[in-house]
Short mmCIF file of C-alpha atoms in Angstrom, two decimals:
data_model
loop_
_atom_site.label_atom_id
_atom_site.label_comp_id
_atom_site.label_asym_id
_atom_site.label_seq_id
_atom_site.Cartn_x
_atom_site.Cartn_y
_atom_site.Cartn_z
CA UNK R 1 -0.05 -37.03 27.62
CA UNK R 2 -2.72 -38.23 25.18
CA UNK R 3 -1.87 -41.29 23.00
CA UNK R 4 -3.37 -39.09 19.97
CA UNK R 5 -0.49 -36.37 20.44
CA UNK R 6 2.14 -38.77 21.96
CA UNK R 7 2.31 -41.04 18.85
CA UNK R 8 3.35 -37.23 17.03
CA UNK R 9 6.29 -37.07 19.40
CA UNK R 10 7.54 -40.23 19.70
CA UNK R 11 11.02 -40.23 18.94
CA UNK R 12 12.01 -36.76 18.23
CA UNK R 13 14.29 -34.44 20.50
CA UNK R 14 12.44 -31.27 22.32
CA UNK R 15 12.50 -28.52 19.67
CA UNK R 16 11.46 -30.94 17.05
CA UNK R 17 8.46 -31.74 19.60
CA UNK R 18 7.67 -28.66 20.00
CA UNK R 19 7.52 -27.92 16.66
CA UNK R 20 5.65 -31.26 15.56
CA UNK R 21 3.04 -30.16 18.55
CA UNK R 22 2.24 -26.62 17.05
CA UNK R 23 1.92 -28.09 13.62
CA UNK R 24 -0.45 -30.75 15.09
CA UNK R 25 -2.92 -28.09 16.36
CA UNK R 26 -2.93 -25.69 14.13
CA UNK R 27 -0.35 -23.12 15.48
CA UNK R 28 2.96 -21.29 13.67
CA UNK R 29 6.02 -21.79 14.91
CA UNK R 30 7.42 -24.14 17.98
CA UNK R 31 4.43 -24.57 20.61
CA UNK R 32 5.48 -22.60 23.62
CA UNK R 33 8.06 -24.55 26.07
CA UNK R 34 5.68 -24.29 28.81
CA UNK R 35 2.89 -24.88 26.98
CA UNK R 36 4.22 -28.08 25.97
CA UNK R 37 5.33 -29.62 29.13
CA UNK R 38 2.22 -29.20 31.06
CA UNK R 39 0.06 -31.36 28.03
CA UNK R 40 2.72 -34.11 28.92
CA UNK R 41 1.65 -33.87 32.84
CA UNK R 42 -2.09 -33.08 32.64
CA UNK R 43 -4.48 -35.01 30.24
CA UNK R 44 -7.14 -32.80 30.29
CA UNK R 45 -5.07 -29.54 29.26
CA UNK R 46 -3.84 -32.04 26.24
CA UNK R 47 -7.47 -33.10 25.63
CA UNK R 48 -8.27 -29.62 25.28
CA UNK R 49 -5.08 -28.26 23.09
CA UNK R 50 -6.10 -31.02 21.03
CA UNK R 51 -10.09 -30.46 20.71
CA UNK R 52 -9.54 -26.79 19.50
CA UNK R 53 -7.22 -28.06 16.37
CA UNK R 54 -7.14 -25.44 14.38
CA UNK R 55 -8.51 -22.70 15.87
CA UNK R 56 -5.83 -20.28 16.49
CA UNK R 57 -7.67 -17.68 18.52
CA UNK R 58 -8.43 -20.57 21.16
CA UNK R 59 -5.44 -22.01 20.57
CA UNK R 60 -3.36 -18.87 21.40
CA UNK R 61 -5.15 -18.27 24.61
CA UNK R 62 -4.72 -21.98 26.33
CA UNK R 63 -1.18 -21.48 24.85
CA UNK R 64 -0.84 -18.29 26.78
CA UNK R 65 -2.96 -19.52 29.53
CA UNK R 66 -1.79 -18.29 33.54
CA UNK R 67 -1.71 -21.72 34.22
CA UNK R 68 0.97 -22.43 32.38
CA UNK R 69 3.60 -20.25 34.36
CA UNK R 70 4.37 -23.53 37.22
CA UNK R 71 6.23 -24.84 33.58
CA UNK R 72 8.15 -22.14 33.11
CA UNK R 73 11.68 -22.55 32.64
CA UNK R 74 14.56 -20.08 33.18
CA UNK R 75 16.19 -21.33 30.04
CA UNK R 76 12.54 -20.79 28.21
CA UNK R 77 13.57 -17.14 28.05
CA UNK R 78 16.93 -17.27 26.88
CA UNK R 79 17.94 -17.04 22.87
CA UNK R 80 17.43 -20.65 21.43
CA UNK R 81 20.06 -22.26 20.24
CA UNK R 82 20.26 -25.58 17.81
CA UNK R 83 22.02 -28.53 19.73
CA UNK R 84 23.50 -31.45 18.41
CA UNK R 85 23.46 -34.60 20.18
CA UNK R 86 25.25 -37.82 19.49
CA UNK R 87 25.12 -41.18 21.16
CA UNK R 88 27.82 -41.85 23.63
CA UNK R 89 29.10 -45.33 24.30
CA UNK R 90 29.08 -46.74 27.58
CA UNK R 91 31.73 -47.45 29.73
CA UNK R 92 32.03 -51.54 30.46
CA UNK R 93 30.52 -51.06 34.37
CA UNK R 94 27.60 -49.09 32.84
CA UNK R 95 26.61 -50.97 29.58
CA UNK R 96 23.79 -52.71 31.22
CA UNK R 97 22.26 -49.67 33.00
CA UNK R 98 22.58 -48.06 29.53
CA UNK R 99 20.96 -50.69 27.33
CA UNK R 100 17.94 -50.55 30.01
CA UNK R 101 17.52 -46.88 29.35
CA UNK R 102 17.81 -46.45 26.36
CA UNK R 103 15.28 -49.41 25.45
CA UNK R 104 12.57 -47.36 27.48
CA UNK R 105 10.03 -46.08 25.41
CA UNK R 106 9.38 -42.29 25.44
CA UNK R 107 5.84 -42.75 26.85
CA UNK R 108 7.44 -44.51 30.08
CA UNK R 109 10.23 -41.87 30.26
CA UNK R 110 7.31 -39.05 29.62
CA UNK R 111 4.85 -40.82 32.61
CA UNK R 112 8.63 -40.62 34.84
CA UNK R 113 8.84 -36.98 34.14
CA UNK R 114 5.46 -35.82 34.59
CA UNK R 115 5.48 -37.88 37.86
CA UNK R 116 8.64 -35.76 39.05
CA UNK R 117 7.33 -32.62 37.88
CA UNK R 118 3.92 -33.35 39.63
CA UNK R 119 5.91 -34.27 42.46
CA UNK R 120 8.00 -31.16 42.66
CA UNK R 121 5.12 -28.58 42.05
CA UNK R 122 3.41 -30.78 45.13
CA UNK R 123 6.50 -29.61 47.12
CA UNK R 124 5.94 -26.18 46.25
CA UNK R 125 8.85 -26.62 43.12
CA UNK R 126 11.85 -26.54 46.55
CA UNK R 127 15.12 -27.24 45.64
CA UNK R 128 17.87 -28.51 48.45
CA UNK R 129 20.51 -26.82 50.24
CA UNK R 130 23.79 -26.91 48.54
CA UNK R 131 25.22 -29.67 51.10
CA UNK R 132 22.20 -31.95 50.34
CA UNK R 133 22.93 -31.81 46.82
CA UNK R 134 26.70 -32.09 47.43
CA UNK R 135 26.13 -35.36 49.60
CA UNK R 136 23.90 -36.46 46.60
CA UNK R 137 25.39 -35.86 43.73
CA UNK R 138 28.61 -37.23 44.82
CA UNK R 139 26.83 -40.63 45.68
CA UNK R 140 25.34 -40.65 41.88
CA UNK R 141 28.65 -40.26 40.69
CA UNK R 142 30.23 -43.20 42.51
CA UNK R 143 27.36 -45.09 41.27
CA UNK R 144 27.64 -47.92 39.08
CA UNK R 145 24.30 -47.14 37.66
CA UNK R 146 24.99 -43.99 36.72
CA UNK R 147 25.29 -43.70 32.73
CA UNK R 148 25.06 -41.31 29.29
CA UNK R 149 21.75 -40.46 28.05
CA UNK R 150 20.13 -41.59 25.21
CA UNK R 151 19.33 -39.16 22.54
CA UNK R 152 16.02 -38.82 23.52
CA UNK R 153 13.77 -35.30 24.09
CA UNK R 154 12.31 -35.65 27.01
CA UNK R 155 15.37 -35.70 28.49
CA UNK R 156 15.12 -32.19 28.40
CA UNK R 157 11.71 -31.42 29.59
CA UNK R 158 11.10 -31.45 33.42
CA UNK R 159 14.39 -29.77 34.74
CA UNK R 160 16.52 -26.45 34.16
CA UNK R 161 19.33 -27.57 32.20
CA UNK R 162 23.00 -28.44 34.06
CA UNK R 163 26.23 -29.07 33.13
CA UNK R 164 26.29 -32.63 33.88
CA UNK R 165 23.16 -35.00 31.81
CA UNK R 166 24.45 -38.41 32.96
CA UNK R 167 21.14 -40.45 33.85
CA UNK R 168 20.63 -42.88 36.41
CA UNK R 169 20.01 -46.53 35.31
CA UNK R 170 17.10 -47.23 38.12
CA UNK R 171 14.96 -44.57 37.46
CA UNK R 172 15.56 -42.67 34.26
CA UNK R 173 16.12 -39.45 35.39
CA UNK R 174 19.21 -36.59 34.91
CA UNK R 175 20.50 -37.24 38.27
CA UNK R 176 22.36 -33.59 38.50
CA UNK R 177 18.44 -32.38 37.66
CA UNK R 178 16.69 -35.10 40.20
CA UNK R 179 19.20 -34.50 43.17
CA UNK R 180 18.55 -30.56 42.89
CA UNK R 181 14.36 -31.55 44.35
CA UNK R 182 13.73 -31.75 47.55
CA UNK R 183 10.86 -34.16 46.39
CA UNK R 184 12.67 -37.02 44.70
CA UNK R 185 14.64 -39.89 46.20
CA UNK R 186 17.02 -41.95 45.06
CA UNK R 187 15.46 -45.52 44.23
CA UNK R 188 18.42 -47.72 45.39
CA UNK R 189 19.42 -49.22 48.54
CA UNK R 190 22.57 -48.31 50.04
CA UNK R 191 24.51 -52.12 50.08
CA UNK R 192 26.07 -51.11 53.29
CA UNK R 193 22.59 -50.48 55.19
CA UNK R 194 19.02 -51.40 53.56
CA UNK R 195 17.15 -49.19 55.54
CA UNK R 196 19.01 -46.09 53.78
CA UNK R 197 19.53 -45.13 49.67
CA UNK R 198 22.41 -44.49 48.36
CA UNK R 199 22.35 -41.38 49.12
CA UNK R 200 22.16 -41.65 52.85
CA UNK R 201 18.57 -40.83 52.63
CA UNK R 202 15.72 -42.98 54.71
CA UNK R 203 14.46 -45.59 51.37
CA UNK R 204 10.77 -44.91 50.51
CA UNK R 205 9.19 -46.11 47.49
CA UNK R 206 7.31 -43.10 45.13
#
């Protein structure tokens, strides 16, 4: 995302985003969801939201555009409804994981996201099979690292939502969300053998 509309963002949860990012160019009401997340992943869609300020007709049709439908959500459908977030405190195992989340900046946490969701569309947006994400999910929960979120939007922009929004300390990410993609990995070491993560996968670095 462009420095010019990231600065507008910075700090504010995903409706008010996508309401500071329609008032930004020009358009009523909350820019569309899917709309919004692809100017975080592609620069050049963001360059061009941003050079046609103001003009609605233009506006309405990048806005609208085909190539917005890979963003899509099934939750971008659905009635809105307001959400109230509060900041959780950590338990003692997880305070340091935490504190290094929550002192990310939104611009590294929005690079993180666009990176998965580039990632995922790369895979042809797969999910795994339900024993994968068993075997997976139960490893991030016996995780130390494994922590609350931080009040912070763009914790809600990548991923359908889930029941669980406990982040992982390593990387950033929702793990419920990351362990459902058959393109992510989990960026720890299994203690037990270094040639595996901690979720019994081979390690690679992304």
């Amino acid at each position: 995302m462009l420095a010019e509309l990231e600065e507008r963002l910075d700090g504010l949860e995903w409706e008010q985003a996508r309401a500071a990012a329609a008032e930004y160019v020009g358009l009523p009401g909350p820019l569309p969801a899917p709309a919004l997340r692809r100017a975080m992943v592609e620069d050049t869609y963001c360059f061009v939201l941003l050079a046609f300020r103001g003009n609605r007709s233009r506006l309405r049709e990048l806005v609208e555009h085909p190539g917005n439908r890979p963003y899509e959500l099934p939750e971008d459908s659905a009635p809105e409804t307001a959400e109230a977030e509060t900041e959780t405190e950590a338990e003692t195992e997880t305070a340091t994981a935490t504190a290094g989340v929550a002192n990310r900046s939104t611009a590294g946490l929005v690079v993180e996201a666009g990176k998965a969701l580039n990632r995922w569309a790369a895979a042809g947006f797969r999910t795994v099979d339900p024993e994968t994400y068993e075997r997976r999910t139960a490893a991030c929960a016996a995780c130390p690292e494994l922590t609350e979120p931080p009040v912070k939007w763009v914790y809600k922009v990548a991923m359908a939502k889930t029941g669980d929004d406990r982040v992982c300390g390593a990387c950033g990410c929702v793990a419920s969300r990351k362990a459902r993609l058959v393109s992510e990995g989990c960026p720890r070491r299994d203690p037990a053998d270094p040639g595996l993560t901690r979720w019994g996968e081979p390690f690679t670095t992304v």
